[in-house]
């Protein structure tokens, strides 16, 4: 089975662990050197970080399908616009989830999902990129582990970033990979890349000195449980622009209206009792004549 499930389950285990246990960060990266108002920490209802995400519309977040498949939106919330996943920014509840219909945990397509928020966020969304070809310089963001083995780091809360680039699809050929809808992303020095807890987070590119979203963290490019030993695989936001646009246009589900209460029946007026007719008096007997 593709390692994305391992990464997701690991993130959930970490989120449920005590405060002294591991939380997520990128391996080989550095602390974020700027604010990213669109960056999202997808959390449990109790505030534990599970996955990353990106605000792409005032009330929509894009993340990885494996982060939310089968989950109840009532048990999720997001923190938007803070480099610290434990404080700051804005907290909003999730009210709906949409997983791409092609997503299959054992396949190489459709690892993308949308989270609908309870209301519009105050932060500015990030625009979607229009292209993402091999050779494109990109930046990865996430709260995933900073060391490559599961459970090897202290609890961090600060966002990490890693500058890398998209490489040829052949670099990810050792696992299921679809170059038409996925991005093979370099692991600098064969030691850096996304790791446990980075799932769903953004891959950015710069266009006219502004960040655009080109990818969503999906899984490693090999079968190793050690992070950074192969390129990372990102779902191409560019390839799924049509699906994203369709989801953004979907109307907000309206709650079922409460049934109107049945009107109280108007009581029938009690009929007045019909008075009994008075008995007619018996006629006086005629006097019998005296003989």
Short mmCIF file of C-alpha atoms in Angstrom, two decimals:
data_model
loop_
_atom_site.label_atom_id
_atom_site.label_comp_id
_atom_site.label_asym_id
_atom_site.label_seq_id
_atom_site.Cartn_x
_atom_site.Cartn_y
_atom_site.Cartn_z
CA UNK A 1 0.00 0.00 0.00
CA UNK A 2 1.23 3.46 -0.85
CA UNK A 3 3.01 5.22 2.00
CA UNK A 4 0.49 8.07 2.08
CA UNK A 5 -1.62 5.96 4.44
CA UNK A 6 1.36 5.35 6.69
CA UNK A 7 2.03 9.10 6.78
CA UNK A 8 -1.59 9.89 7.52
CA UNK A 9 -1.95 7.28 10.26
CA UNK A 10 1.32 8.41 11.77
CA UNK A 11 0.10 11.98 11.83
CA UNK A 12 -3.11 10.93 13.57
CA UNK A 13 -1.17 8.90 16.13
CA UNK A 14 1.10 11.87 16.75
CA UNK A 15 -1.89 14.17 17.10
CA UNK A 16 -3.35 11.91 19.77
CA UNK A 17 -0.07 11.58 21.66
CA UNK A 18 0.78 13.47 24.85
CA UNK A 19 2.46 16.86 24.66
CA UNK A 20 5.94 15.35 25.00
CA UNK A 21 5.47 13.23 21.87
CA UNK A 22 6.26 14.09 18.26
CA UNK A 23 4.42 16.65 16.17
CA UNK A 24 5.05 17.41 12.48
CA UNK A 25 7.81 19.36 10.55
CA UNK A 26 9.70 19.19 7.18
CA UNK A 27 12.99 17.25 7.14
CA UNK A 28 15.98 19.36 6.12
CA UNK A 29 14.06 22.62 6.05
CA UNK A 30 14.36 25.82 8.04
CA UNK A 31 11.92 27.86 10.10
CA UNK A 32 9.59 29.90 7.91
CA UNK A 33 11.19 33.27 7.13
CA UNK A 34 7.92 35.09 6.38
CA UNK A 35 4.22 34.98 7.08
CA UNK A 36 2.06 32.84 4.81
CA UNK A 37 -1.50 34.05 5.43
CA UNK A 38 -3.00 31.25 3.35
CA UNK A 39 -1.29 28.38 5.17
CA UNK A 40 -3.62 26.07 7.09
CA UNK A 41 -3.18 23.59 9.93
CA UNK A 42 -5.94 20.99 9.68
CA UNK A 43 -6.65 19.91 13.25
CA UNK A 44 -8.81 17.63 15.33
CA UNK A 45 -11.66 19.23 17.24
CA UNK A 46 -9.33 19.32 20.27
CA UNK A 47 -6.67 21.34 18.41
CA UNK A 48 -4.10 18.65 17.52
CA UNK A 49 -2.42 19.16 14.13
CA UNK A 50 -3.08 16.37 11.61
CA UNK A 51 -2.31 17.73 8.14
CA UNK A 52 -1.53 20.89 6.25
CA UNK A 53 -3.67 22.76 3.75
CA UNK A 54 -4.03 25.97 1.76
CA UNK A 55 -6.79 28.56 1.76
CA UNK A 56 -7.77 28.95 -1.93
CA UNK A 57 -11.11 30.77 -1.47
CA UNK A 58 -12.54 32.67 1.50
CA UNK A 59 -14.35 29.57 2.79
CA UNK A 60 -12.43 26.69 1.13
CA UNK A 61 -9.22 24.85 1.95
CA UNK A 62 -7.47 22.39 -0.35
CA UNK A 63 -5.66 19.46 1.25
CA UNK A 64 -4.85 15.80 0.52
CA UNK A 65 -7.67 13.29 0.16
CA UNK A 66 -5.95 10.86 2.51
CA UNK A 67 -6.12 13.51 5.26
CA UNK A 68 -9.91 13.64 5.32
CA UNK A 69 -11.34 10.54 3.64
CA UNK A 70 -13.93 8.89 5.88
CA UNK A 71 -13.75 11.64 8.47
CA UNK A 72 -16.62 13.58 9.98
CA UNK A 73 -16.26 17.32 9.27
CA UNK A 74 -17.80 18.04 12.67
CA UNK A 75 -14.60 16.61 14.21
CA UNK A 76 -12.28 18.94 12.26
CA UNK A 77 -11.25 22.56 12.53
CA UNK A 78 -8.55 24.70 10.92
CA UNK A 79 -6.08 27.33 12.03
CA UNK A 80 -5.42 29.79 9.23
CA UNK A 81 -2.71 32.38 8.78
CA UNK A 82 -0.36 31.56 11.65
CA UNK A 83 3.12 30.08 11.41
CA UNK A 84 2.49 28.63 14.88
CA UNK A 85 -0.01 25.77 14.71
CA UNK A 86 -0.90 26.17 18.40
CA UNK A 87 -1.88 29.84 18.49
CA UNK A 88 -2.56 32.95 16.46
CA UNK A 89 -4.33 33.35 13.17
CA UNK A 90 -7.97 32.37 12.94
CA UNK A 91 -9.75 29.19 14.01
CA UNK A 92 -12.76 28.01 12.03
CA UNK A 93 -14.83 24.84 12.05
CA UNK A 94 -15.15 22.57 9.02
CA UNK A 95 -18.70 22.03 7.77
CA UNK A 96 -18.16 19.89 4.68
CA UNK A 97 -15.63 17.68 2.87
CA UNK A 98 -15.24 16.79 -0.82
CA UNK A 99 -12.79 14.03 -1.79
CA UNK A 100 -11.84 13.66 -5.45
CA UNK A 101 -13.78 10.73 -6.96
CA UNK A 102 -10.61 9.19 -8.44
CA UNK A 103 -8.87 8.91 -5.09
CA UNK A 104 -7.73 5.38 -4.26
CA UNK A 105 -5.28 4.72 -1.39
CA UNK A 106 -3.57 2.11 -3.58
CA UNK A 107 -3.43 4.25 -6.71
CA UNK A 108 -1.63 7.30 -8.02
CA UNK A 109 -4.45 9.71 -8.78
CA UNK A 110 -6.92 11.97 -7.03
CA UNK A 111 -5.13 12.59 -3.71
CA UNK A 112 -6.82 15.97 -3.31
CA UNK A 113 -9.77 17.18 -1.27
CA UNK A 114 -11.63 20.35 -0.36
CA UNK A 115 -12.70 21.45 3.11
CA UNK A 116 -15.65 23.82 3.40
CA UNK A 117 -15.45 26.27 6.31
CA UNK A 118 -18.24 27.56 8.52
CA UNK A 119 -17.72 31.08 7.19
CA UNK A 120 -15.30 33.15 5.13
CA UNK A 121 -11.83 33.50 6.64
CA UNK A 122 -10.28 36.92 7.11
CA UNK A 123 -6.99 35.85 5.46
CA UNK A 124 -6.28 36.32 1.76
CA UNK A 125 -6.44 33.06 -0.26
CA UNK A 126 -3.53 31.97 -2.45
CA UNK A 127 -4.04 31.94 -6.24
CA UNK A 128 -3.73 28.66 -8.15
CA UNK A 129 -0.75 28.23 -10.44
CA UNK A 130 -1.23 27.83 -14.19
CA UNK A 131 1.79 25.60 -14.87
CA UNK A 132 4.21 23.33 -13.05
CA UNK A 133 6.86 21.80 -15.29
CA UNK A 134 10.09 19.95 -14.43
CA UNK A 135 12.76 22.50 -13.54
CA UNK A 136 10.32 24.82 -11.74
CA UNK A 137 11.74 26.11 -8.45
CA UNK A 138 9.28 25.53 -5.62
CA UNK A 139 8.95 25.94 -1.87
CA UNK A 140 7.42 23.34 0.45
CA UNK A 141 5.66 24.32 3.68
CA UNK A 142 4.64 22.11 6.57
CA UNK A 143 4.64 21.17 10.20
CA UNK A 144 6.05 17.69 9.53
CA UNK A 145 8.91 16.01 11.39
CA UNK A 146 12.37 17.58 11.23
CA UNK A 147 14.18 14.25 11.43
CA UNK A 148 13.61 11.30 9.11
CA UNK A 149 12.54 8.48 11.43
CA UNK A 150 9.05 8.34 12.90
CA UNK A 151 9.04 9.52 16.51
CA UNK A 152 12.52 11.04 16.48
CA UNK A 153 11.71 14.72 17.17
CA UNK A 154 10.45 16.87 20.00
CA UNK A 155 7.13 18.63 19.67
CA UNK A 156 7.46 21.63 17.31
CA UNK A 157 4.81 24.20 16.52
CA UNK A 158 6.60 26.52 14.08
CA UNK A 159 6.10 26.24 10.33
CA UNK A 160 9.05 24.98 8.28
CA UNK A 161 9.95 25.67 4.66
CA UNK A 162 12.19 23.91 2.15
CA UNK A 163 13.29 25.24 -1.24
CA UNK A 164 13.48 22.57 -3.91
CA UNK A 165 12.32 21.99 -7.49
CA UNK A 166 10.14 19.80 -9.66
CA UNK A 167 12.14 17.05 -11.36
CA UNK A 168 11.49 14.64 -14.22
CA UNK A 169 8.73 12.06 -13.64
CA UNK A 170 11.28 9.27 -14.08
CA UNK A 171 12.76 10.21 -10.69
CA UNK A 172 9.57 8.87 -9.04
CA UNK A 173 9.25 5.77 -11.22
CA UNK A 174 9.97 3.33 -8.38
CA UNK A 175 6.40 3.71 -7.05
CA UNK A 176 2.94 4.22 -8.51
CA UNK A 177 3.13 7.67 -10.08
CA UNK A 178 1.09 9.50 -12.72
CA UNK A 179 3.03 12.37 -14.25
CA UNK A 180 -0.13 13.79 -15.81
CA UNK A 181 -1.61 14.71 -12.43
CA UNK A 182 1.33 14.50 -9.99
CA UNK A 183 4.60 16.36 -9.44
CA UNK A 184 7.86 14.58 -8.67
CA UNK A 185 9.69 16.95 -6.31
CA UNK A 186 13.41 16.81 -5.58
CA UNK A 187 14.91 15.81 -2.23
CA UNK A 188 17.98 18.09 -1.94
CA UNK A 189 21.10 16.22 -0.90
CA UNK A 190 19.07 12.99 -0.74
CA UNK A 191 18.22 13.94 2.85
CA UNK A 192 15.47 16.57 2.70
CA UNK A 193 11.77 16.56 1.88
CA UNK A 194 8.29 16.17 3.26
CA UNK A 195 7.77 13.87 6.22
CA UNK A 196 5.21 12.63 8.74
CA UNK A 197 2.64 15.36 9.32
CA UNK A 198 3.33 17.35 6.14
CA UNK A 199 0.51 15.70 4.17
CA UNK A 200 -1.89 18.11 2.49
CA UNK A 201 0.47 21.07 2.82
CA UNK A 202 1.36 23.46 -0.01
CA UNK A 203 3.97 23.38 -2.72
CA UNK A 204 4.48 26.96 -3.91
CA UNK A 205 6.00 28.61 -6.94
CA UNK A 206 6.65 32.31 -7.57
CA UNK A 207 5.03 34.15 -10.45
CA UNK A 208 5.72 37.88 -10.79
CA UNK A 209 7.20 37.85 -7.27
CA UNK A 210 3.99 36.41 -5.77
CA UNK A 211 3.34 32.94 -4.43
CA UNK A 212 0.95 30.63 -6.28
CA UNK A 213 -0.12 27.12 -5.31
CA UNK A 214 1.07 24.34 -7.62
CA UNK A 215 0.98 21.19 -5.49
CA UNK A 216 -0.42 19.38 -2.45
CA UNK A 217 1.80 17.07 -0.36
CA UNK A 218 0.83 13.46 -1.09
CA UNK A 219 3.50 10.84 -0.33
CA UNK A 220 7.17 9.82 -0.65
CA UNK A 221 8.57 8.71 -3.98
CA UNK A 222 9.78 5.36 -2.67
CA UNK A 223 8.65 2.62 -0.30
CA UNK A 224 10.98 3.58 2.55
CA UNK A 225 9.61 4.68 5.91
CA UNK A 226 12.60 7.03 6.26
CA UNK A 227 11.83 10.54 5.04
CA UNK A 228 13.99 12.42 2.55
CA UNK A 229 15.56 9.36 0.92
CA UNK A 230 13.71 9.91 -2.38
CA UNK A 231 11.83 12.69 -4.14
CA UNK A 232 8.41 13.54 -2.73
CA UNK A 233 5.20 13.21 -4.72
CA UNK A 234 2.80 16.14 -4.83
CA UNK A 235 -0.69 16.21 -6.33
CA UNK A 236 -0.71 18.77 -9.14
CA UNK A 237 -3.16 21.58 -8.39
CA UNK A 238 -2.73 22.68 -12.01
CA UNK A 239 -4.00 19.31 -13.27
CA UNK A 240 -7.05 19.43 -11.00
CA UNK A 241 -8.03 23.06 -11.62
CA UNK A 242 -11.29 22.06 -13.34
CA UNK A 243 -12.35 19.90 -10.38
CA UNK A 244 -11.38 22.64 -7.91
CA UNK A 245 -13.40 25.20 -9.89
CA UNK A 246 -16.37 22.84 -9.89
CA UNK A 247 -16.17 22.45 -6.12
CA UNK A 248 -15.89 26.19 -5.58
CA UNK A 249 -19.06 26.69 -7.62
CA UNK A 250 -21.02 24.09 -5.66
CA UNK A 251 -23.76 25.73 -3.60
CA UNK A 252 -23.50 25.68 0.15
CA UNK A 253 -25.74 22.88 1.44
CA UNK A 254 -28.68 24.30 3.29
CA UNK A 255 -29.83 22.68 6.52
CA UNK A 256 -33.06 20.75 6.33
CA UNK A 257 -35.87 23.08 7.36
CA UNK A 258 -37.60 22.13 10.56
CA UNK A 259 -41.12 20.89 9.92
CA UNK A 260 -43.73 23.49 10.67
CA UNK A 261 -45.77 22.64 13.73
CA UNK A 262 -49.24 21.37 12.99
CA UNK A 263 -51.83 24.02 13.76
CA UNK A 264 -53.83 23.43 16.87
CA UNK A 265 -57.31 22.26 15.89
CA UNK A 266 -60.00 24.84 16.53
CA UNK A 267 -62.24 23.39 19.20
CA UNK A 268 -65.79 22.74 18.09
CA UNK A 269 -68.25 24.88 20.04
CA UNK A 270 -70.17 22.87 22.56
CA UNK A 271 -73.78 22.85 21.43
CA UNK A 272 -76.26 24.30 23.84
CA UNK A 273 -78.42 21.51 25.27
CA UNK A 274 -81.88 21.48 23.78
CA UNK A 275 -84.32 22.14 26.61
CA UNK A 276 -86.75 19.37 27.34
CA UNK A 277 -90.25 20.46 26.42
CA UNK A 278 -92.42 21.03 29.48
CA UNK A 279 -95.07 18.33 29.79
CA UNK A 280 -98.50 19.57 28.94
CA UNK A 281 -100.76 19.60 31.95
CA UNK A 282 -103.29 16.77 32.07
CA UNK A 283 -106.78 17.99 31.35
CA UNK A 284 -109.05 18.36 34.36
CA UNK A 285 -111.60 15.53 34.40
CA UNK A 286 -115.04 16.62 33.50
CA UNK A 287 -117.33 16.55 36.51
CA UNK A 288 -119.65 13.62 36.61
CA UNK A 289 -123.20 14.85 36.69
CA UNK A 290 -125.07 14.09 39.85
CA UNK A 291 -128.07 11.89 39.19
#
